[in-house]
């Protein structure tokens, strides 16, 4: 009778249950693994052989055939080592088949039988729970991450011998449980490294960043070198609201699969990803022969900061169009198609011209009109249409620079207003599955961004005067909705629309 052991694999962000079937065949000794394994899975043959022997058990002198079912799903990585080793031991009657029927097993084995940590434990355990598995054993280093999944018993083991002892009832493994709500509450406070109180002047830019944080809107800052664009972008992270539990769990899945969970637990802070303009399209968007998340997915529910935005290759920027519109990215390959979430706030910074001093109060611009137009044209109309706030950041005057007595608001004070506005939005959209105004569809804009006749006529005039696109129209309404929420006003007024139009200056000036 063949042995059967449950484990799982990951495709994209989703986990799929895998059954490891093991049988012995009267043939020359060896190990054969079938079921669409990749190279790393095939290499498990020598690892499990050495791990079983070095753990004090004998390895069969017959041929061992291991099938990873279902066969149509590609199997990658060393996460099947523990399940395959146990399959051999069950077939060899070291432990019973009955004892493991309610368990799933995840983990890579070293040659001496120790269990090594693996990537993607949290989504793997979630997938097993959804597949009806009641208990799971993982490497001890991954146990806290695995325990973030509710309603499934999680055990951590350090060695293959520990797992065998547990099922032989010689020494039981310890069950681990974590209160996720309490964990998030305790660890959600982030130390403020860059504070808006240290940014001199730039009142309009600070207000624009506050609006962007409150409604989840994309923002582009244009200004001469040294005007404070990069510093304010770094300060932007300090005014973002804390993560909702659903957002934290989704981020944890992404970072677990990417191997970026530093504290081996729940992601408790919104990500702030800074990308250099030399980064490849694959590095930013995601992909590869075996598709992996890119920077836009790692920035999910957080910020993607593109400094010197016009220096990025045009094809890279154009690849951002679909994620900015849909909040996800689809990567298609010959053997598979995966979809990754990518609902991030884009914060861009750029100079106004190649020399950087167009419109500067202290230094004259040396660029020709043609150079300026060519430089700005690197950002296409469709990309600019997807950026809700576009502001100019002027150079600070000598008086502002030398002023040591600043009464600028701290990030803590601004963040309180942002959190209050976000709570309004969370309550408003709780039955729609999203949290911010920036995620409103055209249909929902009609429901939640209603205008009185005066405001409607004002906006109609602006559309005609500035030749605004349909997308720009929707985004101005969403921006107006956020401005109204920050003021605690239920209905959008003409003043809110007027303010929203001021933040679309780049589009208006360039006639986009």
mmCIF file of N, CA, C and O in Angstrom, residues 42-104:
data_model
loop_
_atom_site.group_PDB
_atom_site.id
_atom_site.type_symbol
_atom_site.label_atom_id
_atom_site.label_comp_id
_atom_site.label_asym_id
_atom_site.label_seq_id
_atom_site.Cartn_x
_atom_site.Cartn_y
_atom_site.Cartn_z
ATOM 1 N N UNK A 42 13.942 17.863 -7.828
ATOM 2 C CA UNK A 42 14.672 16.637 -8.155
ATOM 3 C C UNK A 42 15.924 16.467 -7.301
ATOM 4 O O UNK A 42 16.324 15.350 -6.975
ATOM 5 N N UNK A 43 16.537 17.598 -6.925
ATOM 6 C CA UNK A 43 17.717 17.531 -6.066
ATOM 7 C C UNK A 43 17.382 17.033 -4.658
ATOM 8 O O UNK A 43 18.277 16.662 -3.897
ATOM 9 N N UNK A 44 16.090 17.042 -4.316
ATOM 10 C CA UNK A 44 15.668 16.563 -3.001
ATOM 11 C C UNK A 44 15.995 15.088 -2.794
ATOM 12 O O UNK A 44 16.061 14.619 -1.659
ATOM 13 N N UNK A 45 16.188 14.341 -3.867
ATOM 14 C CA UNK A 45 16.468 12.910 -3.750
ATOM 15 C C UNK A 45 17.654 12.645 -2.828
ATOM 16 O O UNK A 45 17.597 11.775 -1.953
ATOM 17 N N UNK A 46 18.734 13.386 -3.032
ATOM 18 C CA UNK A 46 19.930 13.170 -2.217
ATOM 19 C C UNK A 46 19.770 13.768 -0.823
ATOM 20 O O UNK A 46 20.302 13.229 0.150
ATOM 21 N N UNK A 47 19.021 14.882 -0.721
ATOM 22 C CA UNK A 47 18.830 15.496 0.598
ATOM 23 C C UNK A 47 18.029 14.588 1.515
ATOM 24 O O UNK A 47 18.384 14.402 2.682
ATOM 25 N N UNK A 48 16.924 14.027 1.001
ATOM 26 C CA UNK A 48 16.093 13.212 1.890
ATOM 27 C C UNK A 48 16.777 11.883 2.226
ATOM 28 O O UNK A 48 16.609 11.348 3.329
ATOM 29 N N UNK A 49 17.566 11.356 1.294
ATOM 30 C CA UNK A 49 18.300 10.129 1.582
ATOM 31 C C UNK A 49 19.286 10.354 2.744
ATOM 32 O O UNK A 49 19.320 9.603 3.710
ATOM 33 N N UNK A 50 20.088 11.441 2.627
ATOM 34 C CA UNK A 50 21.076 11.739 3.666
ATOM 35 C C UNK A 50 20.400 12.118 4.985
ATOM 36 O O UNK A 50 20.846 11.712 6.065
ATOM 37 N N UNK A 51 19.306 12.898 4.919
ATOM 38 C CA UNK A 51 18.618 13.335 6.140
ATOM 39 C C UNK A 51 18.033 12.147 6.909
ATOM 40 O O UNK A 51 18.112 12.097 8.140
ATOM 41 N N UNK A 52 17.444 11.206 6.178
ATOM 42 C CA UNK A 52 16.863 10.022 6.838
ATOM 43 C C UNK A 52 17.960 9.195 7.508
ATOM 44 O O UNK A 52 17.840 8.779 8.675
ATOM 45 N N UNK A 53 19.067 8.949 6.809
ATOM 46 C CA UNK A 53 20.150 8.156 7.377
ATOM 47 C C UNK A 53 20.787 8.846 8.574
ATOM 48 O O UNK A 53 21.067 8.217 9.607
ATOM 49 N N UNK A 54 21.032 10.173 8.456
ATOM 50 C CA UNK A 54 21.694 10.913 9.535
ATOM 51 C C UNK A 54 20.780 11.200 10.713
ATOM 52 O O UNK A 54 21.229 11.714 11.738
ATOM 53 N N UNK A 55 19.482 10.898 10.561
ATOM 54 C CA UNK A 55 18.535 11.036 11.679
ATOM 55 C C UNK A 55 18.367 9.712 12.419
ATOM 56 O O UNK A 55 17.550 9.615 13.341
ATOM 57 N N UNK A 56 19.127 8.689 12.013
ATOM 58 C CA UNK A 56 19.100 7.411 12.720
ATOM 59 C C UNK A 56 18.140 6.387 12.146
ATOM 60 O O UNK A 56 17.872 5.361 12.790
ATOM 61 N N UNK A 57 17.619 6.627 10.947
ATOM 62 C CA UNK A 57 16.695 5.678 10.314
ATOM 63 C C UNK A 57 17.380 5.048 9.098
ATOM 64 O O UNK A 57 18.327 5.615 8.535
ATOM 65 N N UNK A 58 16.893 3.914 8.696
ATOM 66 C CA UNK A 58 17.470 3.246 7.526
ATOM 67 C C UNK A 58 16.731 3.697 6.270
ATOM 68 O O UNK A 58 15.538 4.003 6.308
ATOM 69 N N UNK A 59 17.470 3.755 5.159
ATOM 70 C CA UNK A 59 16.854 4.117 3.895
ATOM 71 C C UNK A 59 16.621 2.838 3.085
ATOM 72 O O UNK A 59 17.489 1.954 3.054
ATOM 73 N N UNK A 60 15.467 2.694 2.449
ATOM 74 C CA UNK A 60 15.132 1.447 1.741
ATOM 75 C C UNK A 60 16.188 1.067 0.690
ATOM 76 O O UNK A 60 16.770 1.933 0.027
ATOM 77 N N UNK A 61 16.418 -0.226 0.552
ATOM 78 C CA UNK A 61 17.355 -0.732 -0.456
ATOM 79 C C UNK A 61 16.667 -0.953 -1.797
ATOM 80 O O UNK A 61 17.287 -1.376 -2.762
ATOM 81 N N UNK A 62 15.342 -0.660 -1.841
ATOM 82 C CA UNK A 62 14.593 -0.763 -3.090
ATOM 83 C C UNK A 62 14.525 0.597 -3.771
ATOM 84 O O UNK A 62 14.973 1.616 -3.235
ATOM 85 N N UNK A 63 13.938 0.615 -4.952
ATOM 86 C CA UNK A 63 13.729 1.887 -5.633
ATOM 87 C C UNK A 63 12.522 2.594 -5.033
ATOM 88 O O UNK A 63 11.463 1.987 -4.841
ATOM 89 N N UNK A 64 12.686 3.883 -4.723
ATOM 90 C CA UNK A 64 11.617 4.696 -4.137
ATOM 91 C C UNK A 64 11.023 5.569 -5.238
ATOM 92 O O UNK A 64 11.735 6.335 -5.887
ATOM 93 N N UNK A 65 9.720 5.442 -5.446
ATOM 94 C CA UNK A 65 9.020 6.271 -6.438
ATOM 95 C C UNK A 65 8.111 7.245 -5.702
ATOM 96 O O UNK A 65 7.263 6.835 -4.907
ATOM 97 N N UNK A 66 8.304 8.544 -5.964
ATOM 98 C CA UNK A 66 7.512 9.589 -5.300
ATOM 99 C C UNK A 66 6.744 10.365 -6.358
ATOM 100 O O UNK A 66 7.324 10.877 -7.321
ATOM 101 N N UNK A 67 5.440 10.451 -6.185
ATOM 102 C CA UNK A 67 4.582 11.200 -7.105
ATOM 103 C C UNK A 67 4.008 12.421 -6.395
ATOM 104 O O UNK A 67 3.451 12.320 -5.297
ATOM 105 N N UNK A 68 4.153 13.594 -7.014
ATOM 106 C CA UNK A 68 3.590 14.835 -6.474
ATOM 107 C C UNK A 68 2.328 15.156 -7.255
ATOM 108 O O UNK A 68 2.390 15.552 -8.421
ATOM 109 N N UNK A 69 1.182 14.939 -6.630
ATOM 110 C CA UNK A 69 -0.102 15.113 -7.307
ATOM 111 C C UNK A 69 -0.808 16.379 -6.807
ATOM 112 O O UNK A 69 -0.684 16.743 -5.632
ATOM 113 N N UNK A 70 -1.523 17.099 -7.709
ATOM 114 C CA UNK A 70 -1.800 16.768 -9.110
ATOM 115 C C UNK A 70 -0.598 17.052 -10.012
ATOM 116 O O UNK A 70 0.162 17.991 -9.782
ATOM 117 N N UNK A 71 -0.470 16.250 -11.048
ATOM 118 C CA UNK A 71 0.714 16.289 -11.895
ATOM 119 C C UNK A 71 0.757 17.510 -12.800
ATOM 120 O O UNK A 71 1.828 17.878 -13.272
ATOM 121 N N UNK A 72 -0.387 18.172 -13.055
ATOM 122 C CA UNK A 72 -0.378 19.289 -14.010
ATOM 123 C C UNK A 72 0.147 20.589 -13.403
ATOM 124 O O UNK A 72 0.409 21.552 -14.120
ATOM 125 N N UNK A 73 0.296 20.640 -12.065
ATOM 126 C CA UNK A 73 0.819 21.842 -11.407
ATOM 127 C C UNK A 73 2.325 21.710 -11.256
ATOM 128 O O UNK A 73 2.822 20.726 -10.727
ATOM 129 N N UNK A 74 3.059 22.727 -11.715
ATOM 130 C CA UNK A 74 4.514 22.688 -11.606
ATOM 131 C C UNK A 74 4.940 22.834 -10.147
ATOM 132 O O UNK A 74 4.423 23.675 -9.419
ATOM 133 N N UNK A 75 5.894 22.007 -9.717
ATOM 134 C CA UNK A 75 6.396 22.028 -8.336
ATOM 135 C C UNK A 75 7.784 22.644 -8.322
ATOM 136 O O UNK A 75 8.668 22.218 -9.061
ATOM 137 N N UNK A 76 7.978 23.653 -7.453
ATOM 138 C CA UNK A 76 9.257 24.352 -7.374
ATOM 139 C C UNK A 76 9.745 24.418 -5.948
ATOM 140 O O UNK A 76 8.960 24.478 -5.004
ATOM 141 N N UNK A 77 11.070 24.408 -5.772
ATOM 142 C CA UNK A 77 11.680 24.644 -4.474
ATOM 143 C C UNK A 77 11.857 23.398 -3.638
ATOM 144 O O UNK A 77 11.522 22.277 -4.036
ATOM 145 N N UNK A 78 12.391 23.634 -2.419
ATOM 146 C CA UNK A 78 12.720 22.530 -1.514
ATOM 147 C C UNK A 78 11.663 22.337 -0.418
ATOM 148 O O UNK A 78 11.905 21.630 0.553
ATOM 149 N N UNK A 79 10.487 22.962 -0.586
ATOM 150 C CA UNK A 79 9.477 22.905 0.472
ATOM 151 C C UNK A 79 8.860 21.521 0.645
ATOM 152 O O UNK A 79 8.194 21.248 1.641
ATOM 153 N N UNK A 80 9.102 20.611 -0.322
ATOM 154 C CA UNK A 80 8.501 19.275 -0.254
ATOM 155 C C UNK A 80 9.399 18.255 0.465
ATOM 156 O O UNK A 80 9.008 17.108 0.645
ATOM 157 N N UNK A 81 10.620 18.667 0.871
ATOM 158 C CA UNK A 81 11.580 17.725 1.463
ATOM 159 C C UNK A 81 10.993 16.951 2.631
ATOM 160 O O UNK A 81 11.082 15.721 2.694
ATOM 161 N N UNK A 82 10.412 17.680 3.594
ATOM 162 C CA UNK A 82 9.901 17.029 4.807
ATOM 163 C C UNK A 82 8.785 16.055 4.471
ATOM 164 O O UNK A 82 8.767 14.915 4.971
ATOM 165 N N UNK A 83 7.865 16.454 3.614
ATOM 166 C CA UNK A 83 6.748 15.583 3.248
ATOM 167 C C UNK A 83 7.242 14.327 2.533
ATOM 168 O O UNK A 83 6.750 13.211 2.795
ATOM 169 N N UNK A 84 8.223 14.471 1.652
ATOM 170 C CA UNK A 84 8.741 13.307 0.935
ATOM 171 C C UNK A 84 9.489 12.362 1.868
ATOM 172 O O UNK A 84 9.365 11.132 1.761
ATOM 173 N N UNK A 85 10.276 12.913 2.798
ATOM 174 C CA UNK A 85 11.002 12.072 3.760
ATOM 175 C C UNK A 85 10.021 11.291 4.635
ATOM 176 O O UNK A 85 10.213 10.089 4.897
ATOM 177 N N UNK A 86 8.944 11.960 5.065
ATOM 178 C CA UNK A 86 7.942 11.270 5.892
ATOM 179 C C UNK A 86 7.208 10.207 5.081
ATOM 180 O O UNK A 86 6.833 9.151 5.611
ATOM 181 N N UNK A 87 6.990 10.478 3.795
ATOM 182 C CA UNK A 87 6.362 9.478 2.939
ATOM 183 C C UNK A 87 7.172 8.195 2.895
ATOM 184 O O UNK A 87 6.619 7.081 2.949
ATOM 185 N N UNK A 88 8.496 8.352 2.814
ATOM 186 C CA UNK A 88 9.386 7.179 2.819
ATOM 187 C C UNK A 88 9.312 6.451 4.154
ATOM 188 O O UNK A 88 9.227 5.210 4.205
ATOM 189 N N UNK A 89 9.320 7.219 5.254
ATOM 190 C CA UNK A 89 9.292 6.608 6.594
ATOM 191 C C UNK A 89 7.953 5.931 6.884
ATOM 192 O O UNK A 89 7.899 4.907 7.571
ATOM 193 N N UNK A 90 6.858 6.475 6.377
ATOM 194 C CA UNK A 90 5.543 5.836 6.553
ATOM 195 C C UNK A 90 5.497 4.531 5.768
ATOM 196 O O UNK A 90 5.041 3.502 6.274
ATOM 197 N N UNK A 91 5.992 4.577 4.532
ATOM 198 C CA UNK A 91 6.017 3.356 3.717
ATOM 199 C C UNK A 91 6.905 2.288 4.354
ATOM 200 O O UNK A 91 6.628 1.082 4.274
ATOM 201 N N UNK A 92 7.948 2.738 5.051
ATOM 202 C CA UNK A 92 8.870 1.819 5.731
ATOM 203 C C UNK A 92 8.378 1.452 7.129
ATOM 204 O O UNK A 92 9.108 0.813 7.894
ATOM 205 N N UNK A 93 7.161 1.936 7.477
ATOM 206 C CA UNK A 93 6.475 1.612 8.733
ATOM 207 C C UNK A 93 7.198 2.122 9.975
ATOM 208 O O UNK A 93 7.075 1.558 11.066
ATOM 209 N N UNK A 94 7.948 3.227 9.827
ATOM 210 C CA UNK A 94 8.558 3.875 10.997
ATOM 211 C C UNK A 94 7.476 4.613 11.781
ATOM 212 O O UNK A 94 7.445 4.603 13.014
ATOM 213 N N UNK A 95 6.566 5.288 11.065
ATOM 214 C CA UNK A 95 5.371 5.881 11.671
ATOM 215 C C UNK A 95 4.172 5.424 10.853
ATOM 216 O O UNK A 95 4.317 4.978 9.710
ATOM 217 N N UNK A 96 2.972 5.582 11.422
ATOM 218 C CA UNK A 96 1.782 5.054 10.749
ATOM 219 C C UNK A 96 1.137 6.088 9.844
ATOM 220 O O UNK A 96 1.240 7.296 10.075
ATOM 221 N N UNK A 97 0.455 5.598 8.820
ATOM 222 C CA UNK A 97 -0.290 6.461 7.912
ATOM 223 C C UNK A 97 -1.418 7.170 8.643
ATOM 224 O O UNK A 97 -1.696 8.347 8.413
ATOM 225 N N UNK A 98 -2.069 6.480 9.552
ATOM 226 C CA UNK A 98 -3.208 7.019 10.295
ATOM 227 C C UNK A 98 -2.819 8.241 11.118
ATOM 228 O O UNK A 98 -3.587 9.192 11.250
ATOM 229 N N UNK A 99 -1.605 8.231 11.671
ATOM 230 C CA UNK A 99 -1.189 9.309 12.578
ATOM 231 C C UNK A 99 -1.024 10.655 11.874
ATOM 232 O O UNK A 99 -1.111 11.707 12.502
ATOM 233 N N UNK A 100 -0.788 10.645 10.556
ATOM 234 C CA UNK A 100 -0.521 11.905 9.852
ATOM 235 C C UNK A 100 -1.687 12.354 8.977
ATOM 236 O O UNK A 100 -1.566 13.331 8.227
ATOM 237 N N UNK A 101 -2.824 11.683 9.063
ATOM 238 C CA UNK A 101 -3.918 11.949 8.116
ATOM 239 C C UNK A 101 -4.485 13.369 8.203
ATOM 240 O O UNK A 101 -5.004 13.893 7.221
ATOM 241 N N UNK A 102 -4.402 14.010 9.374
ATOM 242 C CA UNK A 102 -4.948 15.361 9.523
ATOM 243 C C UNK A 102 -3.883 16.445 9.394
ATOM 244 O O UNK A 102 -4.169 17.623 9.611
ATOM 245 N N UNK A 103 -2.649 16.052 9.068
ATOM 246 C CA UNK A 103 -1.526 16.991 9.046
ATOM 247 C C UNK A 103 -1.047 17.278 7.628
ATOM 248 O O UNK A 103 -1.193 16.468 6.723
ATOM 249 N N UNK A 104 -0.433 18.474 7.491
ATOM 250 C CA UNK A 104 0.319 18.823 6.286
ATOM 251 C C UNK A 104 1.731 19.178 6.738
ATOM 252 O O UNK A 104 1.949 19.582 7.895
#
